[in-house]
CSV table of C-alpha atoms and ligand atoms in Angstrom, one decimal:
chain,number,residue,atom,x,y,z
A,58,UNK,CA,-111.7,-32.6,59.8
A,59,UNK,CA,-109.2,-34.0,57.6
A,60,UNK,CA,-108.2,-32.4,55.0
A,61,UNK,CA,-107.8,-35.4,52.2
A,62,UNK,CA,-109.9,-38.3,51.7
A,63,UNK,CA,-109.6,-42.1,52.9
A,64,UNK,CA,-108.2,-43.5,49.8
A,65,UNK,CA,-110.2,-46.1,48.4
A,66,UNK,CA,-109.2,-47.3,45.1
A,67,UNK,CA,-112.1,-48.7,42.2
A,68,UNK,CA,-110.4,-51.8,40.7
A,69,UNK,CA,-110.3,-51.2,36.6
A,70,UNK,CA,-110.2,-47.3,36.6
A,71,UNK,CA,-106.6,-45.7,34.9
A,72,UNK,CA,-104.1,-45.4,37.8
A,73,UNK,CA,-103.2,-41.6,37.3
A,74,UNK,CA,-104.9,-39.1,35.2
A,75,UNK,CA,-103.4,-35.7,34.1
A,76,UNK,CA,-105.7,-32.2,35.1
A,77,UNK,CA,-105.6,-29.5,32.4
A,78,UNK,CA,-106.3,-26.6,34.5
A,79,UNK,CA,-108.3,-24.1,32.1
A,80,UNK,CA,-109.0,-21.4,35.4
A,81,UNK,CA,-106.6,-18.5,33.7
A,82,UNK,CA,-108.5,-19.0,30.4
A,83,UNK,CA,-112.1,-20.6,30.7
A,84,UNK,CA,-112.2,-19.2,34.5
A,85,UNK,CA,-111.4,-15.8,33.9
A,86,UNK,CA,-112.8,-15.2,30.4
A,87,UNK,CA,-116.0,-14.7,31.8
A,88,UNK,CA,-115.9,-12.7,34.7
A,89,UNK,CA,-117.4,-9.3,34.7
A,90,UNK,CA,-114.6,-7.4,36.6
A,91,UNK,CA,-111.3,-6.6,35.7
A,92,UNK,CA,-108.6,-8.6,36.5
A,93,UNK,CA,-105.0,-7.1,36.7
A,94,UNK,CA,-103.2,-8.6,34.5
A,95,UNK,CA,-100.2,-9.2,37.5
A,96,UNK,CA,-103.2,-10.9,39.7
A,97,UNK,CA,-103.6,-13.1,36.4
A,98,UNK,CA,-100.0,-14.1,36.5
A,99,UNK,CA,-99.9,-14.7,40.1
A,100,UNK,CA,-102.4,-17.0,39.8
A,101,UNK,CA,-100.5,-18.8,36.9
A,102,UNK,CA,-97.9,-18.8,39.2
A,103,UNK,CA,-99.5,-20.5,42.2
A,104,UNK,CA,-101.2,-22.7,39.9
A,105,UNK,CA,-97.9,-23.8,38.5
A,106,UNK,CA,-96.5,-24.2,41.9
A,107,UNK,CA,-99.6,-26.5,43.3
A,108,UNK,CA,-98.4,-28.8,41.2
A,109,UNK,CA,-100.8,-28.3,38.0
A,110,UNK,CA,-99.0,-29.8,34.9
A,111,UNK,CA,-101.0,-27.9,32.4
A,112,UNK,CA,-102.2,-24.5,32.6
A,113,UNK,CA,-103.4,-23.0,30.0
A,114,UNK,CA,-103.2,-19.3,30.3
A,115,UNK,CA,-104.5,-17.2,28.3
A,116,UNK,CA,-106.3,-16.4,24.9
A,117,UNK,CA,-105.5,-14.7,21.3
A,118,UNK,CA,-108.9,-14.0,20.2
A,119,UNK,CA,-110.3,-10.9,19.2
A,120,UNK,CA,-110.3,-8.3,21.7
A,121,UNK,CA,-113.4,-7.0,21.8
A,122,UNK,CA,-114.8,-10.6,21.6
A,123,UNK,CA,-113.4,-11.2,25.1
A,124,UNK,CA,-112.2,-8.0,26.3
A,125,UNK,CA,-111.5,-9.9,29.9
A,126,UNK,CA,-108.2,-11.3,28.1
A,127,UNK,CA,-107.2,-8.8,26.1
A,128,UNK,CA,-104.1,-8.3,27.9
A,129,UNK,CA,-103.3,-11.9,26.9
A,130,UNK,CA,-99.9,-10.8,25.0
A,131,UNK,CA,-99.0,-8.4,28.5
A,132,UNK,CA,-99.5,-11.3,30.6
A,133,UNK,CA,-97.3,-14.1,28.3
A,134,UNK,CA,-94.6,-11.3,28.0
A,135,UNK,CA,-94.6,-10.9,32.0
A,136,UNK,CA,-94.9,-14.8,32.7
A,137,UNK,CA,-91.7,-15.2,30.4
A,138,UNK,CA,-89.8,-12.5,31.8
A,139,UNK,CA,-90.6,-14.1,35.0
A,140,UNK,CA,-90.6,-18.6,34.4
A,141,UNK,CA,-88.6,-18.4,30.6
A,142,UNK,CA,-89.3,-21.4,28.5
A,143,UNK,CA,-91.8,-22.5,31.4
A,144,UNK,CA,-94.4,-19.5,30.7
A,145,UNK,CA,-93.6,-20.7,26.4
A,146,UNK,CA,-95.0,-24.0,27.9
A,147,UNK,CA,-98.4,-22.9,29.0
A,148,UNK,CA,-101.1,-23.5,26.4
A,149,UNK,CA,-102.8,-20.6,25.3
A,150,UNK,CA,-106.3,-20.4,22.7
A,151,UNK,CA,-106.2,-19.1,19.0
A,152,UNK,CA,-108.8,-19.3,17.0
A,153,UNK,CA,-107.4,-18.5,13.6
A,154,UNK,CA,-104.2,-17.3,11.7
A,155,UNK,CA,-104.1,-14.1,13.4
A,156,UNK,CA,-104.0,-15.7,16.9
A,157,UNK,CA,-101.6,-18.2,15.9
A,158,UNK,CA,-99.5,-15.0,14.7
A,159,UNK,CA,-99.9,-13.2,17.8
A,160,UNK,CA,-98.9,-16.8,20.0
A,161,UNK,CA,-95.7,-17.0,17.3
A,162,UNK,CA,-94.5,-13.4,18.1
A,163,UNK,CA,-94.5,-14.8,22.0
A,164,UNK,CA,-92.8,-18.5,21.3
A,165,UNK,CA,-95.2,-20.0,22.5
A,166,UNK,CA,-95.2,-23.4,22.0
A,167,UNK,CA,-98.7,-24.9,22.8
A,168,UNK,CA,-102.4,-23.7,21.1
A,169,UNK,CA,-105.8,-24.8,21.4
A,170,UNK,CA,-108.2,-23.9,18.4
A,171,UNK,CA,-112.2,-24.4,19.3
A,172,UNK,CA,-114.6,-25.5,17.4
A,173,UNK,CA,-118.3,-25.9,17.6
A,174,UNK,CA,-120.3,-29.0,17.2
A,175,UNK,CA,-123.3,-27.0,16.5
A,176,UNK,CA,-124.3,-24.4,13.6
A,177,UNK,CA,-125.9,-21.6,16.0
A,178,UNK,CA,-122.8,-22.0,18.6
A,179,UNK,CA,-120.4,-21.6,15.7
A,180,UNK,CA,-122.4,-18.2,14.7
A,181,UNK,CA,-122.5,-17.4,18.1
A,182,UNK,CA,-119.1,-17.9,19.4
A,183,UNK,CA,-116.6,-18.0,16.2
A,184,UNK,CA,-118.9,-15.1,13.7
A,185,UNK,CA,-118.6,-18.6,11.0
A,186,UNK,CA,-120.9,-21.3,10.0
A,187,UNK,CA,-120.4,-25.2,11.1
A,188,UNK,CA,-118.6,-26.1,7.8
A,189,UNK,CA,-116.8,-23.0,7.5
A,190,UNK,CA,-115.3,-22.9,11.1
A,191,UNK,CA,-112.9,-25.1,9.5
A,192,UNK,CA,-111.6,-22.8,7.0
A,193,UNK,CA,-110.0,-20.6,10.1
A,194,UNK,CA,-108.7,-24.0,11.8
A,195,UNK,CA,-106.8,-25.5,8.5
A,196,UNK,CA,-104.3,-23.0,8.3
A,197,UNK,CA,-104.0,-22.1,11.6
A,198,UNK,CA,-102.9,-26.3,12.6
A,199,UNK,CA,-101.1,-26.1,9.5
A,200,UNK,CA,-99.6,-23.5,10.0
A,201,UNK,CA,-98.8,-24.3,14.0
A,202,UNK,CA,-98.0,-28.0,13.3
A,203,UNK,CA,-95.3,-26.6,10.7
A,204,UNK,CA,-93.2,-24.3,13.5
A,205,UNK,CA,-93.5,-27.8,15.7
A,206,UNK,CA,-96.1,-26.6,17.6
A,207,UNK,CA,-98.7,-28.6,19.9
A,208,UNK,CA,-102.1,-28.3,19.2
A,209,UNK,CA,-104.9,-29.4,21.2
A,210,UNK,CA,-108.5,-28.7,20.1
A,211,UNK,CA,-112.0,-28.2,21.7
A,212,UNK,CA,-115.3,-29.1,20.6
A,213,UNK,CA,-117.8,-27.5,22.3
A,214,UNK,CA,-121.3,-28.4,22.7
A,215,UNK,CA,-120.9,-32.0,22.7
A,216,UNK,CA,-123.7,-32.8,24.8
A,217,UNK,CA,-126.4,-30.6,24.3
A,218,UNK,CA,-126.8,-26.5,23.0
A,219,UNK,CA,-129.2,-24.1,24.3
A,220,UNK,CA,-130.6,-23.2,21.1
A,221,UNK,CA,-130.2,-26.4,19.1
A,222,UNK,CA,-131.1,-28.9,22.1
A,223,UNK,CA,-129.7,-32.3,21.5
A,224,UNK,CA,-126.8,-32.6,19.7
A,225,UNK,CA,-126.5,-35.9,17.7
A,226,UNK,CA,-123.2,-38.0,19.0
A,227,UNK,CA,-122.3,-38.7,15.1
A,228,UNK,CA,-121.9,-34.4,14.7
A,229,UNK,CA,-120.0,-34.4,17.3
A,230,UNK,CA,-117.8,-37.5,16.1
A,231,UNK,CA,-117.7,-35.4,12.4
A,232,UNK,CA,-116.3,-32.8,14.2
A,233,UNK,CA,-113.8,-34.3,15.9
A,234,UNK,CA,-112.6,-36.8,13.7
A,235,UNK,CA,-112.2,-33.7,11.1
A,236,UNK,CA,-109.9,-31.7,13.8
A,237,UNK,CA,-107.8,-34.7,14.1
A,238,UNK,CA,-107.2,-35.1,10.2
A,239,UNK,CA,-106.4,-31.4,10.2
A,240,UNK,CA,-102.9,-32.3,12.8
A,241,UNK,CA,-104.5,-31.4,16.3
A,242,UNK,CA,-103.2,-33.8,19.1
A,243,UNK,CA,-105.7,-34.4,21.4
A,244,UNK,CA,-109.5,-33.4,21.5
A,245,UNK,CA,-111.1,-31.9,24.6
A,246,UNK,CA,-115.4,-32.6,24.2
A,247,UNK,CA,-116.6,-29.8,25.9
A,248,UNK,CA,-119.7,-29.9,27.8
A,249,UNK,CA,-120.1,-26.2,27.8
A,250,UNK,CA,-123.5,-25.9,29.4
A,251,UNK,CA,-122.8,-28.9,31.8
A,252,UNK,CA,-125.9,-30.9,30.3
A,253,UNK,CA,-123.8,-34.3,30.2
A,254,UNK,CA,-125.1,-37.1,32.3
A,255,UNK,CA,-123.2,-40.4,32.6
A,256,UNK,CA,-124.5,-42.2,29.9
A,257,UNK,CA,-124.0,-39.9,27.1
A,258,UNK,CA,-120.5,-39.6,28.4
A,259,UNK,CA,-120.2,-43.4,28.0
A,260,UNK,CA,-121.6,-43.5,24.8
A,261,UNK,CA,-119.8,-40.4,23.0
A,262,UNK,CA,-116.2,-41.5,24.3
A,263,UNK,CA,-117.6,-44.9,22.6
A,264,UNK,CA,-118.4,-44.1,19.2
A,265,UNK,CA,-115.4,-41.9,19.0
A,266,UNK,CA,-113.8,-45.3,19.7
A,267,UNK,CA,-116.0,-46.9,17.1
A,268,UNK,CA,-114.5,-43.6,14.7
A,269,UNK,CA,-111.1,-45.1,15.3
A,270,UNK,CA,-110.1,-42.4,17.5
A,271,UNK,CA,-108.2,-44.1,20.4
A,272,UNK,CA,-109.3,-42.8,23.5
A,273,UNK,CA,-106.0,-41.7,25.3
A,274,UNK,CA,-106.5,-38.6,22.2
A,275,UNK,CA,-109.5,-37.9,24.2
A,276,UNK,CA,-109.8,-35.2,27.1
A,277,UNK,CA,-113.1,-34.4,29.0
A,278,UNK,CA,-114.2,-30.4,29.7
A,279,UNK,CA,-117.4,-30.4,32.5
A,280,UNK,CA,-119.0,-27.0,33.4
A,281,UNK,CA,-120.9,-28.0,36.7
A,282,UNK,CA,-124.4,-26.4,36.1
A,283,UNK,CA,-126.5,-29.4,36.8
A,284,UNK,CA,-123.8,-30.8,39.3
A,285,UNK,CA,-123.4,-33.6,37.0
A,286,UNK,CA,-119.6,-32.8,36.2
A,287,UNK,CA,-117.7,-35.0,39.0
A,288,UNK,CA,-119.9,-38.5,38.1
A,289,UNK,CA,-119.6,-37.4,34.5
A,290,UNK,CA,-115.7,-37.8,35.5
A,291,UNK,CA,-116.7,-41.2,37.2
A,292,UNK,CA,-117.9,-42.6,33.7
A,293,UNK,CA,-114.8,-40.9,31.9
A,294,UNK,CA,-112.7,-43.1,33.6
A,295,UNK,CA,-114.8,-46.1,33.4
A,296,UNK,CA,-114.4,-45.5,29.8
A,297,UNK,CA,-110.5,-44.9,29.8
A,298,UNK,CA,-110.5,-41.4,29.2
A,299,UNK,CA,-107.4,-40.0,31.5
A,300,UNK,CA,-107.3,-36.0,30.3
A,301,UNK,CA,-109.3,-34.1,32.6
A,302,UNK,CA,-110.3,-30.4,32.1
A,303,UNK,CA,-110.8,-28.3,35.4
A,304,UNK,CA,-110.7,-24.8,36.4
A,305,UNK,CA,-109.6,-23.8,40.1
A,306,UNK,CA,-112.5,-22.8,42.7
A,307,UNK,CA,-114.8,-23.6,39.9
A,308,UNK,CA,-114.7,-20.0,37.9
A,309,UNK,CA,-115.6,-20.6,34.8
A,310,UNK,CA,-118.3,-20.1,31.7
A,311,UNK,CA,-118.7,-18.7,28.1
A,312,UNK,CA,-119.2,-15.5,27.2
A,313,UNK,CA,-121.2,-16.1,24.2
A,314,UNK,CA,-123.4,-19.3,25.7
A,315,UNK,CA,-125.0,-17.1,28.7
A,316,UNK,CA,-125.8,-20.6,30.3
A,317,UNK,CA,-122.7,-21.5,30.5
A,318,UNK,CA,-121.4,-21.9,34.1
A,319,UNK,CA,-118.6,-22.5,36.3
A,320,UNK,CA,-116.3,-25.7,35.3
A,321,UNK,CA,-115.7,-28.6,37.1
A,322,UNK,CA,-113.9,-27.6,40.1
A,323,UNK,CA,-110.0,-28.4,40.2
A,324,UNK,CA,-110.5,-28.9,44.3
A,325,UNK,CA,-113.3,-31.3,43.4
A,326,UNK,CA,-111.4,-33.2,41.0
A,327,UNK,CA,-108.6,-33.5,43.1
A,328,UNK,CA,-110.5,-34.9,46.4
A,329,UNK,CA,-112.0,-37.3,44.3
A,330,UNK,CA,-109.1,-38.5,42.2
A,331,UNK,CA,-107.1,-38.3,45.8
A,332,UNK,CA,-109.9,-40.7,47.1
A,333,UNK,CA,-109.5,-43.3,44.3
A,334,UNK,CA,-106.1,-43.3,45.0
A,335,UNK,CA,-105.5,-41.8,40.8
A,336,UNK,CA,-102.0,-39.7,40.8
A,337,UNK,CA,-102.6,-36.4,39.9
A,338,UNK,CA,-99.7,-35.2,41.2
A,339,UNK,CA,-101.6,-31.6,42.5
A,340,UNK,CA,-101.5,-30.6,46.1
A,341,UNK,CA,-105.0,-29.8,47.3
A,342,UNK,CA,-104.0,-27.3,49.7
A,343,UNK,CA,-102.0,-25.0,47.6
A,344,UNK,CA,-105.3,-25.4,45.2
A,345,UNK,CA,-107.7,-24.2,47.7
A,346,UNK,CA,-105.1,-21.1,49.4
A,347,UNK,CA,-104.9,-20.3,45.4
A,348,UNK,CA,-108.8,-20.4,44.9
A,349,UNK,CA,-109.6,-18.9,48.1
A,350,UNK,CA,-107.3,-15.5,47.6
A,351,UNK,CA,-108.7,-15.5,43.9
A,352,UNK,CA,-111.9,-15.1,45.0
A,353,UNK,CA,-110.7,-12.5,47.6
A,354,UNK,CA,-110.0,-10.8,44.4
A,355,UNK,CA,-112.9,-11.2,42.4
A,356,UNK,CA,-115.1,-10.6,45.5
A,357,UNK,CA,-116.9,-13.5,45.5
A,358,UNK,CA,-117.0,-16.7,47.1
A,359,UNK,CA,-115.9,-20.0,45.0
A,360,UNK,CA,-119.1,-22.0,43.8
A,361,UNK,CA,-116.5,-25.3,44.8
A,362,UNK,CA,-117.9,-27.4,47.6
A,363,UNK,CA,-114.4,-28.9,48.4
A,364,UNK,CA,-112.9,-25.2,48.2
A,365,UNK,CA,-115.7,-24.2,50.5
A,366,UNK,CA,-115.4,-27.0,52.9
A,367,UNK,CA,-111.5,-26.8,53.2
A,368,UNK,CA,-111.5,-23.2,53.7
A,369,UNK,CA,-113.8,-23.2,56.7
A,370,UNK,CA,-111.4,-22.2,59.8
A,371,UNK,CA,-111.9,-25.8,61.4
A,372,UNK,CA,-109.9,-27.4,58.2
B,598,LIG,P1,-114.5,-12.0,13.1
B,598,LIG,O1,-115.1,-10.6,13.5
B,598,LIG,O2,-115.3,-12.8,12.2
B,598,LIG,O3,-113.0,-11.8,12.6
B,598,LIG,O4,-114.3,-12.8,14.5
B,598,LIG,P2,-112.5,-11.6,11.1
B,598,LIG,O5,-111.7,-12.8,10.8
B,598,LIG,O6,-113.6,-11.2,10.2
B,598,LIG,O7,-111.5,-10.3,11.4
B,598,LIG,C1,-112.1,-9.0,11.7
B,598,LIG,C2,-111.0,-8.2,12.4
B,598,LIG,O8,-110.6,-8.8,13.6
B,598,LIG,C3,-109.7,-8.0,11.6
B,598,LIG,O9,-109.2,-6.7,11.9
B,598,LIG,C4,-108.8,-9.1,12.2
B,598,LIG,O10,-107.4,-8.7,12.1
B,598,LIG,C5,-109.2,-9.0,13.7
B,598,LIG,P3,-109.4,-5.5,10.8
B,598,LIG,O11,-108.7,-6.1,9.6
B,598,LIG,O12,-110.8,-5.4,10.7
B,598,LIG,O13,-108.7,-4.4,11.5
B,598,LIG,N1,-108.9,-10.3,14.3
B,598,LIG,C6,-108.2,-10.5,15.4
B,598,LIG,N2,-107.6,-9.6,16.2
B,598,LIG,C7,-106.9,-10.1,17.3
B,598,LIG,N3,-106.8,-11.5,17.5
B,598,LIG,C8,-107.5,-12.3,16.8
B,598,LIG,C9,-108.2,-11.8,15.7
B,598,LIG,N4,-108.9,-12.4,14.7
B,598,LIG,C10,-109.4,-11.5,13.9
B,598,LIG,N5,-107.4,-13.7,17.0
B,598,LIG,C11,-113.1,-14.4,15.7
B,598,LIG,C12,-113.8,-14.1,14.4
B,598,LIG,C13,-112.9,-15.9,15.8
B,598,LIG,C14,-111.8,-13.7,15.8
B,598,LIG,C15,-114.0,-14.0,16.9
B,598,LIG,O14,-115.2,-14.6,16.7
B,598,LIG,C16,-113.4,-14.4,18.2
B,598,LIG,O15,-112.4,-13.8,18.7
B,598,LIG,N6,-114.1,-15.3,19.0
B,598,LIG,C17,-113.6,-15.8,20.2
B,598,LIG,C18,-114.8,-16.2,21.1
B,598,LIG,C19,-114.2,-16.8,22.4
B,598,LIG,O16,-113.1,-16.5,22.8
B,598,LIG,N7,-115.0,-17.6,23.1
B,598,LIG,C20,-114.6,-18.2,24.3
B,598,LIG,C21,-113.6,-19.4,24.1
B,598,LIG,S1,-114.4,-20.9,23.6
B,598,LIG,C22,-115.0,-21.6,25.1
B,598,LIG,O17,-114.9,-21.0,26.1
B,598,LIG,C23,-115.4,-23.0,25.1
B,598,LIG,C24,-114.3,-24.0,25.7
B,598,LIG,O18,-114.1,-23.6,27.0
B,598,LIG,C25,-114.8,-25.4,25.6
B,598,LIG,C26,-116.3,-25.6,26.1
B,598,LIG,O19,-116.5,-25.3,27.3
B,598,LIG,O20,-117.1,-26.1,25.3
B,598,LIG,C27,-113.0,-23.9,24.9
B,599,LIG,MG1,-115.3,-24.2,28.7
């Protein structure tokens, strides 16, 4: 079996898209064992070393919030002593003052704040309301923005919340637009509980548009529950969008939306991306060796078809 794709290219889709691999962060925040924190840099590493432009490592939320990455200040320290200004390079997630302090002590140079597009989500995952989320992210992208920083900034629950159901397009579009006045750079829509189908895709990415937020500020985040994540990609690109979230072997979830599963697969990404002939610039097989000893370590098989396929000992 080969182990890429015919390529095939889809007149009128971008030419190359960049992957933000979230699988240190999104991946490991939600597994139940322990993760040393040098398996957590060696997978950074490998990561880094497939070929991955962005990885974002880490977070500097409260520790007992997400005790998984409360080694998050051990692991930047070893990652610099190891890669220098390279490990400063890795976006990490703060979601107020006090993680932006913590990131600063580092030098790091990239953080991601996260917002909620819903009220209950924004209880659930941030202890605020849906206005008052804001009044941890205005200093902090002030703040961040000042020193020169980068900041990028997730909305989550833009297509649908366990406890709220539908979420209306225009609050999602409020919420975004308002991160963007505040200085953040580009906007990831998370679809944390992989609801999204294509259409809604389509049609948020649109009235974003229709906002007057151009779309290359837009990135896409797909967990895989309902399978939907890849063709959710397919109608991303249809609609310009060239940021793609993705987490390696699929780990993935929320700790504080239980429905919350795996992300979009950085394997599954790739092969298709690879088979539309779209640059990524990642090598699938160093993906796959990385996913596969990862979930030697977590003692699990990865939920990624293309992870599972390519690791089969006829590949
Ligand atoms: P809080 O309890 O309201 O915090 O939590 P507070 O501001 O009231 O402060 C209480 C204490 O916590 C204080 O200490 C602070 O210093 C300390 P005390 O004075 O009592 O000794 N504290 C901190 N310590 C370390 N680091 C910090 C920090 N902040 C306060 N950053 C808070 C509010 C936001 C901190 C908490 O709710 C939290 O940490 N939430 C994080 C939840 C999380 O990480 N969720 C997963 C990431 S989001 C996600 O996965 C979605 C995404 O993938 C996109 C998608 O899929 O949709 C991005
Ligand atoms: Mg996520």
């Amino acid at each position: 079996m080969s182990a890429l794709p015919m390529v095939v290219p889809e007149p009128g889709l971008p030419t190359s898209v960049t992957i933000y691999e979230v699988g240190p962060r999104d991946g490991l925040q939600n597994e139940s064992v322990a993760v040393p924190t040098a398996t957590k840099a060696a997978f950074v590493q490998r990561l880094l070393a497939a070929g991955l432009p962005i990885v974002e490592a880490t977070s500097f939320v409260h520790p007992k919030w997400v005790p998984q990455l409360a080694d998050a200040a051990e692991l930047m320290t070893g990652l610099t002593a190891e890669l220098g200004d390279r490990a400063r390079e890795l976006p990490v997630l703060v979601p107020n003052e006090r993680g932006l302090d913590r990131a600063v002590e580092l030098g790091m140079r990239h953080v991601a704040v996260f917002a909620s597009a819903t009220e209950t989500f924004a209880s659930k995952n941030l202890n605020r309301t849906l206005a008052s989320q804001f009044e941890m992210f205005v200093p902090t992208v002030a703040r961040a923005r000042e020193q020169g920083m980068d900041v990028r900034g997730y909305v989550s629950m833009c297509f649908g919340d366990p406890w709220e159901g539908a979420v209306p397009v225009e609050q999602v579009v409020s919420v975004g637009v308002r991160l963007l006045e505040l200085g953040v750079g580009q906007l990831s829509l998370g679809d944390t509980i992989g609801v999204a189908t294509a259409g809604h895709v389509r049609a948020l990415v649109a009235a974003f548009r229709e906002a007057g937020v151009p779309t290359d500020r837009l990135a896409l985040h797909f967990h895989d529950t309902y399978g939907q994540a890849l063709t959710n990609v397919h109608a991303g690109l249809q609609a310009g969008v060239t940021t793609y979230d993705a987490s390696a072997g699929g780990l993935g979830g929320c700790p504080y939306a239980k429905s919350a599963t795996g992300n979009l697969a950085t394997e599954d990404l790739v092969w298709f991306l690879t088979g539309l002939g779209i640059e990524h610039g990642v090598d699938l097989g160093s993906v796959v060796a990385t996913s596969a000893w990862m979930a030697e370590q977590l003692g699990r098989p990865s939920p990624s078809a293309v992870v599972r396929a390519l690791s089969g000992s006829d590949s």
